[in-house]
Tab-separated table of C-alpha atoms in Angstrom:
chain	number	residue	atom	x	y	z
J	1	UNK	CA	-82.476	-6.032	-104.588
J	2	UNK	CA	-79.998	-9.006	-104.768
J	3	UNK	CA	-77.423	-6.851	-103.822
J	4	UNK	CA	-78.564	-5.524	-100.954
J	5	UNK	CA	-79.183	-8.614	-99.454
J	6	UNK	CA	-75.588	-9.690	-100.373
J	7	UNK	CA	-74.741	-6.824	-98.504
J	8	UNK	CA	-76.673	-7.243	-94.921
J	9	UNK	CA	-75.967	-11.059	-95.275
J	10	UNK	CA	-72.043	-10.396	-95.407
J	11	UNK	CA	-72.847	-7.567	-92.498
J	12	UNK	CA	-74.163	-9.862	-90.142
J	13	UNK	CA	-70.903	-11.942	-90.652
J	14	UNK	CA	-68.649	-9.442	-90.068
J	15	UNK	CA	-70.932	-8.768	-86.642
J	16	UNK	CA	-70.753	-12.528	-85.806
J	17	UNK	CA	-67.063	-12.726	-86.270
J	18	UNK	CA	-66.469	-9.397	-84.403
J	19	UNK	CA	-68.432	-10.903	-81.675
J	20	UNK	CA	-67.095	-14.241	-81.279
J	21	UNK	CA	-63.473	-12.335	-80.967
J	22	UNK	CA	-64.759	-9.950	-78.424
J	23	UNK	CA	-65.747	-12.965	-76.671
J	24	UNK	CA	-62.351	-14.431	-77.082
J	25	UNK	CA	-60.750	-11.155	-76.094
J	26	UNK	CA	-62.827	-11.029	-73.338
J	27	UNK	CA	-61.941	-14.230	-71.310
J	28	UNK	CA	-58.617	-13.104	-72.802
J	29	UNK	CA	-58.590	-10.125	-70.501
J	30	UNK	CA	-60.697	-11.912	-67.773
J	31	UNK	CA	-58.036	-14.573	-67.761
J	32	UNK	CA	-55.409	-12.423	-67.528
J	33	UNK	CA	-56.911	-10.107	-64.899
J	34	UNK	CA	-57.445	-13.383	-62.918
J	35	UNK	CA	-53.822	-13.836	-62.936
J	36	UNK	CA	-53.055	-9.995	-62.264
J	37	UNK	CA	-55.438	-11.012	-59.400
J	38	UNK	CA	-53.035	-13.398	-58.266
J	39	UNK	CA	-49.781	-11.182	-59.129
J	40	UNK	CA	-51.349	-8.753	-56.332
J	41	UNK	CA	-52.863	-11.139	-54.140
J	42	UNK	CA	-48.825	-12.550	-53.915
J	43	UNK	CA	-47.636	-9.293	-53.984
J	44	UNK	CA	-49.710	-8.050	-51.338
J	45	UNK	CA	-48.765	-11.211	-49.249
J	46	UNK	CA	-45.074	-11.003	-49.957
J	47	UNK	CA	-45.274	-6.959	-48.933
J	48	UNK	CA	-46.924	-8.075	-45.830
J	49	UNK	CA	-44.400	-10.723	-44.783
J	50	UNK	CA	-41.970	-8.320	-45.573
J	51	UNK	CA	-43.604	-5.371	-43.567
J	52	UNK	CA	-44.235	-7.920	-41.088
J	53	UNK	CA	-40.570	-9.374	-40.592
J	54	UNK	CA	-39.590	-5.391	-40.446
J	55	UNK	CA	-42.262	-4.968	-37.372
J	56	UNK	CA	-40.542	-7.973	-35.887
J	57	UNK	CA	-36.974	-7.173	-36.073
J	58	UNK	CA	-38.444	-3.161	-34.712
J	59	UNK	CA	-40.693	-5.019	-31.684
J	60	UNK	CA	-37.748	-7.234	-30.628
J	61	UNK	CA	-35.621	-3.601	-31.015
J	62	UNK	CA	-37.840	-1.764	-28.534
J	63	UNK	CA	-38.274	-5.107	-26.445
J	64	UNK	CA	-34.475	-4.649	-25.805
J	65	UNK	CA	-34.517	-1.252	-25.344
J	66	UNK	CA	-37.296	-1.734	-22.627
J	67	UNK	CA	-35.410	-4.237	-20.933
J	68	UNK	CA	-32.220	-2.400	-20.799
J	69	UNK	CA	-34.513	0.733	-19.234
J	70	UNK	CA	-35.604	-1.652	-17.052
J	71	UNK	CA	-32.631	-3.415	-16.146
J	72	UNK	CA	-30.780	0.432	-15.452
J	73	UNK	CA	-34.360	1.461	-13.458
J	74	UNK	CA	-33.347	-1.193	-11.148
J	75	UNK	CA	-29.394	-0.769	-10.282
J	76	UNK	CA	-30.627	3.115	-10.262
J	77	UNK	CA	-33.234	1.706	-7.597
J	78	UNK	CA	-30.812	-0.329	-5.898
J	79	UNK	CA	-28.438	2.511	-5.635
J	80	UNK	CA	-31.389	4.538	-4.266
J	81	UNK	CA	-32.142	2.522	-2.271
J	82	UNK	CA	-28.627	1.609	-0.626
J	83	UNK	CA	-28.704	5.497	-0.520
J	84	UNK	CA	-31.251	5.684	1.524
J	85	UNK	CA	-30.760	3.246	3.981
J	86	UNK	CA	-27.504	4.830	4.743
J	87	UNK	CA	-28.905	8.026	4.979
J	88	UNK	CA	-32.009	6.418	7.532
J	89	UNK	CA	-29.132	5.562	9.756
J	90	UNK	CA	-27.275	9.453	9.701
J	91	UNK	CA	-30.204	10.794	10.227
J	92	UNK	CA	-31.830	8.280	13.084
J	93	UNK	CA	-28.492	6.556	14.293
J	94	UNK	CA	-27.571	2.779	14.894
J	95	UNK	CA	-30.138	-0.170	15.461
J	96	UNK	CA	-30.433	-1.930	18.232
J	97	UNK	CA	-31.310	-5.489	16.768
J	98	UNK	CA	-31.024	-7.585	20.017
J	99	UNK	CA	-30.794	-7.077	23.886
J	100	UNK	CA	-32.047	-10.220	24.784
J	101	UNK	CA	-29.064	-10.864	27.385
J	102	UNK	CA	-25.793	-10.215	26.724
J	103	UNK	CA	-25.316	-11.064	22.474
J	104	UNK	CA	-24.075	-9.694	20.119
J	105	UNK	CA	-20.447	-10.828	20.211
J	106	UNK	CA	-18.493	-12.581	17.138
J	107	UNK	CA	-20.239	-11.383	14.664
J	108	UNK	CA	-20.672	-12.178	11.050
J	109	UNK	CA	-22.912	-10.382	8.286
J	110	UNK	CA	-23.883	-11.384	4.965
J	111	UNK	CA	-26.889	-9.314	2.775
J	112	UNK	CA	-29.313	-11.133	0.762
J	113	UNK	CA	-30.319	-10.509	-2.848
J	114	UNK	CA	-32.760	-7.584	-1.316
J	115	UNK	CA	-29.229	-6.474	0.924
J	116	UNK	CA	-31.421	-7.539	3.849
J	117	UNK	CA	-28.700	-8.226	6.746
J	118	UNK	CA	-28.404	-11.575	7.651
J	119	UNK	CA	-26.318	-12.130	10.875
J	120	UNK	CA	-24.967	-14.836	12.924
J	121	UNK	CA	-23.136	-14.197	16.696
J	122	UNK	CA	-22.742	-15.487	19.658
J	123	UNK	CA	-25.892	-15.403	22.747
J	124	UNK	CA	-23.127	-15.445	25.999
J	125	UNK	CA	-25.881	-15.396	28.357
J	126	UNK	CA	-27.048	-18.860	26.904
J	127	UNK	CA	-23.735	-20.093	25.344
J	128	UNK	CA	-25.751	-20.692	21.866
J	129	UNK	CA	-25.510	-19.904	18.162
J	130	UNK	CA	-28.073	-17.488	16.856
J	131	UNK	CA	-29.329	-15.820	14.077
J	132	UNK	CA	-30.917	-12.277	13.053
J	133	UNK	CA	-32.443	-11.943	9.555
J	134	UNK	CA	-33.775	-8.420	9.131
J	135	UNK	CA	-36.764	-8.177	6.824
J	136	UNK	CA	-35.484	-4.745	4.906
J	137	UNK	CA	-32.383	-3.045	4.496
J	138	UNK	CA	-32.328	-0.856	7.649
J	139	UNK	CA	-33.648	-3.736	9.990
J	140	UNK	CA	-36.975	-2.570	10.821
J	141	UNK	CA	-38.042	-6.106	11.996
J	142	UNK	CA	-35.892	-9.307	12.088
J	143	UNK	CA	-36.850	-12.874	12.671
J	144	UNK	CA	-34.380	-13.867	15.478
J	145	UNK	CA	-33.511	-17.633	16.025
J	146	UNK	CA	-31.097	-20.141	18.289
J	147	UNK	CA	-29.776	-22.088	15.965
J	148	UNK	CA	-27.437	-24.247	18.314
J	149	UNK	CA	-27.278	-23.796	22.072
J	150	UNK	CA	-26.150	-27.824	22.509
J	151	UNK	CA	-23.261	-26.889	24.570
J	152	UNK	CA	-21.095	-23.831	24.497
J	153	UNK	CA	-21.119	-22.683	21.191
J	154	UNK	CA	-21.611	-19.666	18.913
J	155	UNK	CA	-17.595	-18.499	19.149
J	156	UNK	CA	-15.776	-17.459	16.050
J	157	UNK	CA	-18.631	-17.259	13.445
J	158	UNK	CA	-18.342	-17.052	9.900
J	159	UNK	CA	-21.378	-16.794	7.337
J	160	UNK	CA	-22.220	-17.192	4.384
J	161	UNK	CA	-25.158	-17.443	2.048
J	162	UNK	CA	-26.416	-19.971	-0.412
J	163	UNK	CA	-27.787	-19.014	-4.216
J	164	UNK	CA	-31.285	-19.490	-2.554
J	165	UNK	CA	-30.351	-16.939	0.098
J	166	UNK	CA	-30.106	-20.093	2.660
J	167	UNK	CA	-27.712	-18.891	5.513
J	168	UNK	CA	-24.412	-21.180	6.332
J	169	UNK	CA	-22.782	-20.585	9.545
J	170	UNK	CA	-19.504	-21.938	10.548
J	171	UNK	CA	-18.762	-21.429	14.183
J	172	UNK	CA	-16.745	-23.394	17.200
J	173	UNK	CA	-17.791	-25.678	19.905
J	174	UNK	CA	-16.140	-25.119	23.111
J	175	UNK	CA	-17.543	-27.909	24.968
J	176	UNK	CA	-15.767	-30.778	22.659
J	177	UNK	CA	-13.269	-28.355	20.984
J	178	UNK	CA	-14.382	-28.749	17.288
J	179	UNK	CA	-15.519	-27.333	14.265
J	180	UNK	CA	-19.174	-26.994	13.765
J	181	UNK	CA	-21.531	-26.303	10.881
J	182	UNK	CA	-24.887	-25.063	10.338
J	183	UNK	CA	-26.838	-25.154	6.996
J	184	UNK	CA	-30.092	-23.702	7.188
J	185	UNK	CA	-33.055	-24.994	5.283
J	186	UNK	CA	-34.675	-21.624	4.867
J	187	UNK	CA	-34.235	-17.779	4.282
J	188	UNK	CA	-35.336	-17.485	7.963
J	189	UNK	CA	-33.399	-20.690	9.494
J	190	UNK	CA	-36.425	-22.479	10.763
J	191	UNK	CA	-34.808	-25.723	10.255
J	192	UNK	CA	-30.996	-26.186	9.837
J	193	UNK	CA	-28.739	-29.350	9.683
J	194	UNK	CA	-25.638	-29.347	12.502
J	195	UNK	CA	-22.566	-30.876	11.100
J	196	UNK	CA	-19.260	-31.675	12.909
J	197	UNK	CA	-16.319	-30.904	9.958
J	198	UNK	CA	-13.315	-31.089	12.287
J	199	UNK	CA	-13.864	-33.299	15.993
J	200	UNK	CA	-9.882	-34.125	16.244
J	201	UNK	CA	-10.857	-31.851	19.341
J	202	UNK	CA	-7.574	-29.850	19.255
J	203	UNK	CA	-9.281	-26.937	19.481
J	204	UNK	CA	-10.634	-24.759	16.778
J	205	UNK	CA	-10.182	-20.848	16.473
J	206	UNK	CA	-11.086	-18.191	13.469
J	207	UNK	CA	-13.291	-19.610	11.076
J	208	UNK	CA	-14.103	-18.288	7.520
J	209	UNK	CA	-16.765	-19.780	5.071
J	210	UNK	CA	-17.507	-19.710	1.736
J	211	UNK	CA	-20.453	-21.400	-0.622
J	212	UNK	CA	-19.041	-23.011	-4.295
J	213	UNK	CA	-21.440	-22.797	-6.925
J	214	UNK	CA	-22.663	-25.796	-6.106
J	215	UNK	CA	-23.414	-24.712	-2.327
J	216	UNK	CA	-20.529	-26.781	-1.158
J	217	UNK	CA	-19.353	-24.930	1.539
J	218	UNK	CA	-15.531	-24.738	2.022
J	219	UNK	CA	-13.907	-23.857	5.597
J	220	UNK	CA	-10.798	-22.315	6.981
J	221	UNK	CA	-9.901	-22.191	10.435
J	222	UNK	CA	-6.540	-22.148	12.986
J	223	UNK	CA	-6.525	-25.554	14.671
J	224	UNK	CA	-5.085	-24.108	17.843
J	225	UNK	CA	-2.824	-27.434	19.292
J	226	UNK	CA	-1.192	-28.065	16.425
J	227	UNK	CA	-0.970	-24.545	15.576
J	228	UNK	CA	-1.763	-25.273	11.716
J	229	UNK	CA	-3.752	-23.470	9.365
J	230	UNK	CA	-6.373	-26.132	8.115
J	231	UNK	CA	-8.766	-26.289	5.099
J	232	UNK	CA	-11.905	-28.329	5.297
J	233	UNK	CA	-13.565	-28.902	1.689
J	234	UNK	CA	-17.268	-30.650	1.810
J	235	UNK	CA	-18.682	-33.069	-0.682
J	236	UNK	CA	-22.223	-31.557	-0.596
J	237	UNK	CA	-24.300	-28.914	0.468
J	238	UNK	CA	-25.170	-30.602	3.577
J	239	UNK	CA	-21.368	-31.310	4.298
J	240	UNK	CA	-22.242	-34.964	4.994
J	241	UNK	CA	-18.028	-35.425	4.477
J	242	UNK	CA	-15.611	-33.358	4.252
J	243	UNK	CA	-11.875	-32.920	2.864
J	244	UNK	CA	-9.526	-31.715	5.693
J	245	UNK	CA	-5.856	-30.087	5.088
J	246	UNK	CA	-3.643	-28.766	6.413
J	247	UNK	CA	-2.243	-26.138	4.516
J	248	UNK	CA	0.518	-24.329	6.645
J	249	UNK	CA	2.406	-26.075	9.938
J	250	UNK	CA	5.600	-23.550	9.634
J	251	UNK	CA	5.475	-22.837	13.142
J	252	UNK	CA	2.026	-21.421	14.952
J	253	UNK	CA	0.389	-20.055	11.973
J	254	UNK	CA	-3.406	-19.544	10.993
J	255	UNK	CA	-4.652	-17.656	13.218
J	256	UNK	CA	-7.428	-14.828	11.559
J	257	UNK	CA	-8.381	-16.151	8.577
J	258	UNK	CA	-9.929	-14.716	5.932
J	259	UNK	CA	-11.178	-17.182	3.004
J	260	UNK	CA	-12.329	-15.808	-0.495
J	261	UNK	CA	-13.079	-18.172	-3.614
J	262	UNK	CA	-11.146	-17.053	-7.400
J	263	UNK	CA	-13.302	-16.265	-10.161
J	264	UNK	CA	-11.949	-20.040	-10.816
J	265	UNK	CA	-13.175	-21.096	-7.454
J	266	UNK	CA	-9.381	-22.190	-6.021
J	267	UNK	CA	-9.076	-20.844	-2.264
J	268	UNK	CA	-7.341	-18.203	-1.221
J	269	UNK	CA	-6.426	-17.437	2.345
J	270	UNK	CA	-4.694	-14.691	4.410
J	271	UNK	CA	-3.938	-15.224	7.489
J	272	UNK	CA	-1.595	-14.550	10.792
J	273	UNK	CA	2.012	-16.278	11.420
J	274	UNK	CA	2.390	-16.015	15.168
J	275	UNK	CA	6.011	-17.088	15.153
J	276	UNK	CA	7.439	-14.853	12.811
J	277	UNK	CA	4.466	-12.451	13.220
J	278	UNK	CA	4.256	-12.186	9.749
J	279	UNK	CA	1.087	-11.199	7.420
J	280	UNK	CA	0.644	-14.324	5.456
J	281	UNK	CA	-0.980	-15.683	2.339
J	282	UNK	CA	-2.082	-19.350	0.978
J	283	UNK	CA	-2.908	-19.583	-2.719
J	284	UNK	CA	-4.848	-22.644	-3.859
J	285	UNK	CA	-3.965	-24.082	-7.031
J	286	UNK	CA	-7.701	-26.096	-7.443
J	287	UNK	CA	-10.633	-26.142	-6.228
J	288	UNK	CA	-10.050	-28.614	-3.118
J	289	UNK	CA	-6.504	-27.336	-2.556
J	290	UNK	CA	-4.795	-30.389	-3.520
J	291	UNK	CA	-2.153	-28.164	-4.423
J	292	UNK	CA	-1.300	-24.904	-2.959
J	293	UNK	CA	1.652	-22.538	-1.869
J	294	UNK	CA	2.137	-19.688	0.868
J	295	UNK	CA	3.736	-16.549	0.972
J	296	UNK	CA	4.474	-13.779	3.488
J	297	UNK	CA	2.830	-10.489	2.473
J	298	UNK	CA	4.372	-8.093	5.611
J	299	UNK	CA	6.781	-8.972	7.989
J	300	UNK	CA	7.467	-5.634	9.077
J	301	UNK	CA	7.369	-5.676	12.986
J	302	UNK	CA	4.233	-7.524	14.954
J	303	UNK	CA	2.238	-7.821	11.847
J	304	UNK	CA	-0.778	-10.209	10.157
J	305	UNK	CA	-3.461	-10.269	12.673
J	306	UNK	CA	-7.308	-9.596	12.522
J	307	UNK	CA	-7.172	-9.807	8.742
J	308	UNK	CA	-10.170	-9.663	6.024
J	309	UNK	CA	-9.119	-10.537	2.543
J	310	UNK	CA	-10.923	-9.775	-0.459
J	311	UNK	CA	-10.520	-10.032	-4.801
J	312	UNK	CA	-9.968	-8.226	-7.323
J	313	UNK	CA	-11.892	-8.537	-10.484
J	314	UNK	CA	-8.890	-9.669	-11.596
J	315	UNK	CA	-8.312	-12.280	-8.251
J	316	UNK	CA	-5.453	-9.535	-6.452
J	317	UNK	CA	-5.781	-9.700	-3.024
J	318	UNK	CA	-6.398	-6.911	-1.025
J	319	UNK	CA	-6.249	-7.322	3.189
J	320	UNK	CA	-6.873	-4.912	6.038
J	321	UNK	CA	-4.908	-6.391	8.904
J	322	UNK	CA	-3.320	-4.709	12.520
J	323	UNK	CA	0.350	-3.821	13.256
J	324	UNK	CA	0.729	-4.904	16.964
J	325	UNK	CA	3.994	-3.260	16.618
J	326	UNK	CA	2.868	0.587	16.139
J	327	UNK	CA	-1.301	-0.430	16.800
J	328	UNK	CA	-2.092	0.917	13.365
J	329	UNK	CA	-4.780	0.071	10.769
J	330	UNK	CA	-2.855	-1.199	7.790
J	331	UNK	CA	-3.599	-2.492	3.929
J	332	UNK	CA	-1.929	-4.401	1.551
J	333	UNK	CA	-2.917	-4.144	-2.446
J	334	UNK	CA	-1.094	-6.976	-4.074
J	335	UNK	CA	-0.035	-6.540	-8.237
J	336	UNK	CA	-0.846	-10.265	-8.778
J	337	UNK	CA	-2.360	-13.302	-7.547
J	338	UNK	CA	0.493	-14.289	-5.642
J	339	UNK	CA	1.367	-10.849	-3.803
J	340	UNK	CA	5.141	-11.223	-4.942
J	341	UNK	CA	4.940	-7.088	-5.712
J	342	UNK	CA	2.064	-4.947	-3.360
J	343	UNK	CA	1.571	-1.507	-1.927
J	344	UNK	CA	1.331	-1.269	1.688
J	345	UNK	CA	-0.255	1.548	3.874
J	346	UNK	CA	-0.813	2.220	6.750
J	347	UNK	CA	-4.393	3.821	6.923
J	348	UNK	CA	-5.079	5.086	10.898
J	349	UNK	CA	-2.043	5.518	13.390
J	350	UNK	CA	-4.168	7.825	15.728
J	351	UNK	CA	-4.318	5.781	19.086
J	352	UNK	CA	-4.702	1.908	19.285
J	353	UNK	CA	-6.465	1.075	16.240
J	354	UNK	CA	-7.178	-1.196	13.762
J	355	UNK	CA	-8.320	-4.620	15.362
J	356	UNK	CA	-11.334	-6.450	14.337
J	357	UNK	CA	-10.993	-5.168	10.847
J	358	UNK	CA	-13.442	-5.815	8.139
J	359	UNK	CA	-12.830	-5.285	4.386
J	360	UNK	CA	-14.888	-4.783	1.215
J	361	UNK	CA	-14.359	-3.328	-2.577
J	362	UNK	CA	-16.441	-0.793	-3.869
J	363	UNK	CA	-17.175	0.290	-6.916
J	364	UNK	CA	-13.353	0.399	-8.964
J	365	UNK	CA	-11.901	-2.190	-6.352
J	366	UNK	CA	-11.688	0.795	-3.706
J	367	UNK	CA	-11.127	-0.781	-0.316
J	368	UNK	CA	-13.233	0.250	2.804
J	369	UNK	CA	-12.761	-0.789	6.215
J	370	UNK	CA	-14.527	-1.052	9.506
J	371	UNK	CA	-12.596	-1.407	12.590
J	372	UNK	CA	-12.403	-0.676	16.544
J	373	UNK	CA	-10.802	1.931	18.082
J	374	UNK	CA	-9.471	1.067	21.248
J	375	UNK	CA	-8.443	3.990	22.724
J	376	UNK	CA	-12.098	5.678	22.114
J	377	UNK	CA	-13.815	2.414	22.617
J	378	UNK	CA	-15.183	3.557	18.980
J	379	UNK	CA	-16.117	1.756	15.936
J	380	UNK	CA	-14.745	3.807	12.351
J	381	UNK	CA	-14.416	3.264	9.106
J	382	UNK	CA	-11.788	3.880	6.623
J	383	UNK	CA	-12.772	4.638	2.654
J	384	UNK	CA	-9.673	5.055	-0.140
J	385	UNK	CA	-10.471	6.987	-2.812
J	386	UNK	CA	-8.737	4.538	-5.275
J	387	UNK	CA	-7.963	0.915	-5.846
J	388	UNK	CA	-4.387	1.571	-3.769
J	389	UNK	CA	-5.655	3.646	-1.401
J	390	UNK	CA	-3.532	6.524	-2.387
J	391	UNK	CA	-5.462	8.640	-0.728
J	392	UNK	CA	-8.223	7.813	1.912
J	393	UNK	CA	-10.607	9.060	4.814
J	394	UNK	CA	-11.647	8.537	8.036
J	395	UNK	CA	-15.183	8.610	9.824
J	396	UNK	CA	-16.230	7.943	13.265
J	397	UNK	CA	-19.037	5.977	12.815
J	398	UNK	CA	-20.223	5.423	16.826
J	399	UNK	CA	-18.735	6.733	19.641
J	400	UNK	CA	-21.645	5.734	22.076
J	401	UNK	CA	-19.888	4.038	25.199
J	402	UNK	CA	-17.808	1.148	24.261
J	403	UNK	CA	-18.705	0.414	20.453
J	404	UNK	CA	-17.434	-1.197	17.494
J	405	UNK	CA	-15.626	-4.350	18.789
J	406	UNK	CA	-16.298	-7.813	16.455
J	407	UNK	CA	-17.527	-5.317	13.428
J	408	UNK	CA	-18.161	-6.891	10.443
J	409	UNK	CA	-19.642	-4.926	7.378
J	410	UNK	CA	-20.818	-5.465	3.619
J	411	UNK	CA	-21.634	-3.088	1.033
J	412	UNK	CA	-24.914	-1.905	-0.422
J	413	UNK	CA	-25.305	-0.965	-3.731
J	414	UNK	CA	-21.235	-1.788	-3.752
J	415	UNK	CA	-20.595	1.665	-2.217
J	416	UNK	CA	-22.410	1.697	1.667
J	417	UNK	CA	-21.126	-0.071	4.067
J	418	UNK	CA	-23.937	-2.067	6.511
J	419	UNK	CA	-21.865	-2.540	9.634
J	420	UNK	CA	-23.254	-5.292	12.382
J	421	UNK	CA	-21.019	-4.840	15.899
J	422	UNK	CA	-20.613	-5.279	19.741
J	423	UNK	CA	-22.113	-2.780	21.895
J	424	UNK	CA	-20.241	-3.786	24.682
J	425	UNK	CA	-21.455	-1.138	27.322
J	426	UNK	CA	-25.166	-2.178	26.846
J	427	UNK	CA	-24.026	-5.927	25.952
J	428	UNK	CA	-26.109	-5.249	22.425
J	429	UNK	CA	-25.749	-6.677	18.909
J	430	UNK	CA	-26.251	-3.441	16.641
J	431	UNK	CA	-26.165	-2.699	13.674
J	432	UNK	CA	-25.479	0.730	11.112
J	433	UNK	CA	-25.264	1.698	7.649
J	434	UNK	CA	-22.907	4.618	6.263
J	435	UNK	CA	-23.381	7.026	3.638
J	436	UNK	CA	-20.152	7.553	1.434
């Protein structure tokens, strides 16, 4: 009997031992699968992040992706749209966008950011400065405004718009022979501020105006006395002052002037040599023109007037001009920014062509011109299939009594031309779109 109790007492040992590790194994294992706990938990977390930084990088992927769709739906709707609006016009003919009196003379056309047309001419009936701004691409409606009818005024208009879409109008008054400027307050030109740039009161003929990026508006312009081509540079938006040179006196020169800004924003101007009736061109070398120098482009025959200059991506000029000599529609395509090489063609010889010519690039720096025909009393256009104009064609664009006179045109889309012009049997400003 005393050795089975030796036995069950060294039994319940071995139990009591046995247990006390299990228990020690236990909150071994608990311990440990606490920590595996954690392992995961961080795990989990770091997988997460990770997945999440991946869903990031893929959102911001297809957020591009979107806005590139987007960005190419809207130059595909812009190019629809110029589309259409030139087709409205082939199929339902030219506008009519004022009658009131005889208007509709010296014309000049900007578009806004929509490629609403935004036009400035002259109101003979009145003697006055007004202003059309159509409220869609084909002109369905326009808000129509006198900006300035204090004296005779409203000849030789240039415009121009701001990077609000504010219009800026340069223009002539006849009554004290200067140079006048009007910078609207609106879209629509229900308030503008008058400026006198130029009162030497010599006389003031062909104006052409551009905006800087700061909405300082620069003018050229032929002061007709003196015969000089003249540059006049303002200090603000307003044109409160103004810089005025003189940038050629060789003789009578600046008459038609064209004015377009470099990619640098320097001046350049072409522009019409009456004594040596020579196609011109003045090259700024800054932004005011303190510097600048002037070379002649044509001077075969009666050459260089009713010129419209435009850039190059590269800053070449490119001008549409008439040769009085032969009364033919010509261009010049220069190689460089001074014009020392160029090809020059002559576009239209059928008739008496080629005044009042207007000139835009298209899409690969193709030129395309609107112009008057006098013979027809017609207004046409002119579109070169490449950046020299190698080879080119013609349209009639109206032939409907005595049309086309003071055109002046920009492009839609880059590739249709808007044209505003003189209808000067009806004694109309009018205005018609193209399809290419």
């Amino acid at each position: 009997s005393s050795s089975s109790s030796s036995s069950s007492s060294n039994s319940s040992s071995s139990l009591y031992v046995n247990a006390s590790q299990l228990a020690e194994v236990t909150a071994i294992i608990e311990s440990h699968a606490s920590r595996l706990d954690s392992i995961e938990a961080v795990s989990a977390a770091f997988i997460n992040a990770t997945q999440l930084a991946v869903l990031e990088t893929k959102v911001d992927e297809q957020a591009i992706d979107v806005a590139a769709d987007i960005g190419a739906l809207e130059q595909t709707a812009t190019a629809h749209s110029g589309a259409l609006s030139a087709l409205w016009f082939e199929v339902n003919g030219a506008r009519v966008v004022d009658s009131d009196g005889n208007v509709g003379s010296y014309i000049a056309l900007a578009l806004s950011s929509s490629n609403n047309p935004v036009i400035a001419y002259r109101d003979y009936t009145n003697r006055a400065l007004k202003l059309a701004v159509c409220s869609d691409v084909i002109c369905s409606t326009s808000t129509i405004r006198t900006v300035d009818n204090d004296g005779d005024v409203g000849e030789e208009t240039s415009i121009t718009l701001t990077a609000d879409g504010y219009p800026v109008i340069a223009y002539v008054d006849w009554t004290n022979l200067n140079l006048k400027l009007a910078v609207c307050g609106d879209s629509t030109c229900t308030n503008a501020t008058i400026r006198t740039v130029d009162s030497t009161g010599s006389g003031v003929w062909e104006t052409s105006v551009v905006v800087t990026v700061d909405n300082h508006p620069i003018i050229s312009y032929n002061d007709i006395d003196n015969g000089d081509l003249k540059l006049a540079v303002c200090d603000d938006e307003t044109c409160t002052n103004a810089t005025v040179r003189t940038i050629d006196s060789d003789g009578d020169v600046g008459g038609y002037t064209s004015l377009v800004l470099t990619n640098d924003g320097y001046p350049v101007i072409s522009y019409d040599d009456s004594t040596n009736d020579d196609l011109k061109l003045a090259v700024c070398g800054d932004a005011t023109c303190s510097m600048f120098s002037t070379y002649v482009v044509d001077n075969d025959g009666d050459v260089g007037e009713y010129t419209s200059l435009a850039l190059t991506s590269s800053d070449y000029p490119v001008i549409s001009y008439h040769d009085g000599t032969n009364n033919d529609l010509k261009v010049v395509v220069c190689g460089d920014t001074i014009c020392s090489t160029s090809t020059i063609r002559t576009l239209d010889s059928d008739g008496k062509v080629g005044r009042f010519t207007s000139l835009s690039l298209a899409s690969n720096d193709r030129p395309v011109i609107s112009y008057y025909d006098d013979t027809n009393f017609d207004l046409k256009v002119a579109v070169c299939d490449d950046a020299t104009c190698s080879s080119f064609s013609i349209r009639t664009v109206d032939s409907d009594g005595n049309v086309g006179a003071n055109a002046r045109h920009a492009l839609v889309s880059n590739a249709y031309p808007i044209i505003g012009y003189f209808d000067n049997t009806n004694r109309d400003l009018k205005l018609v779109g193209v399809f290419l």
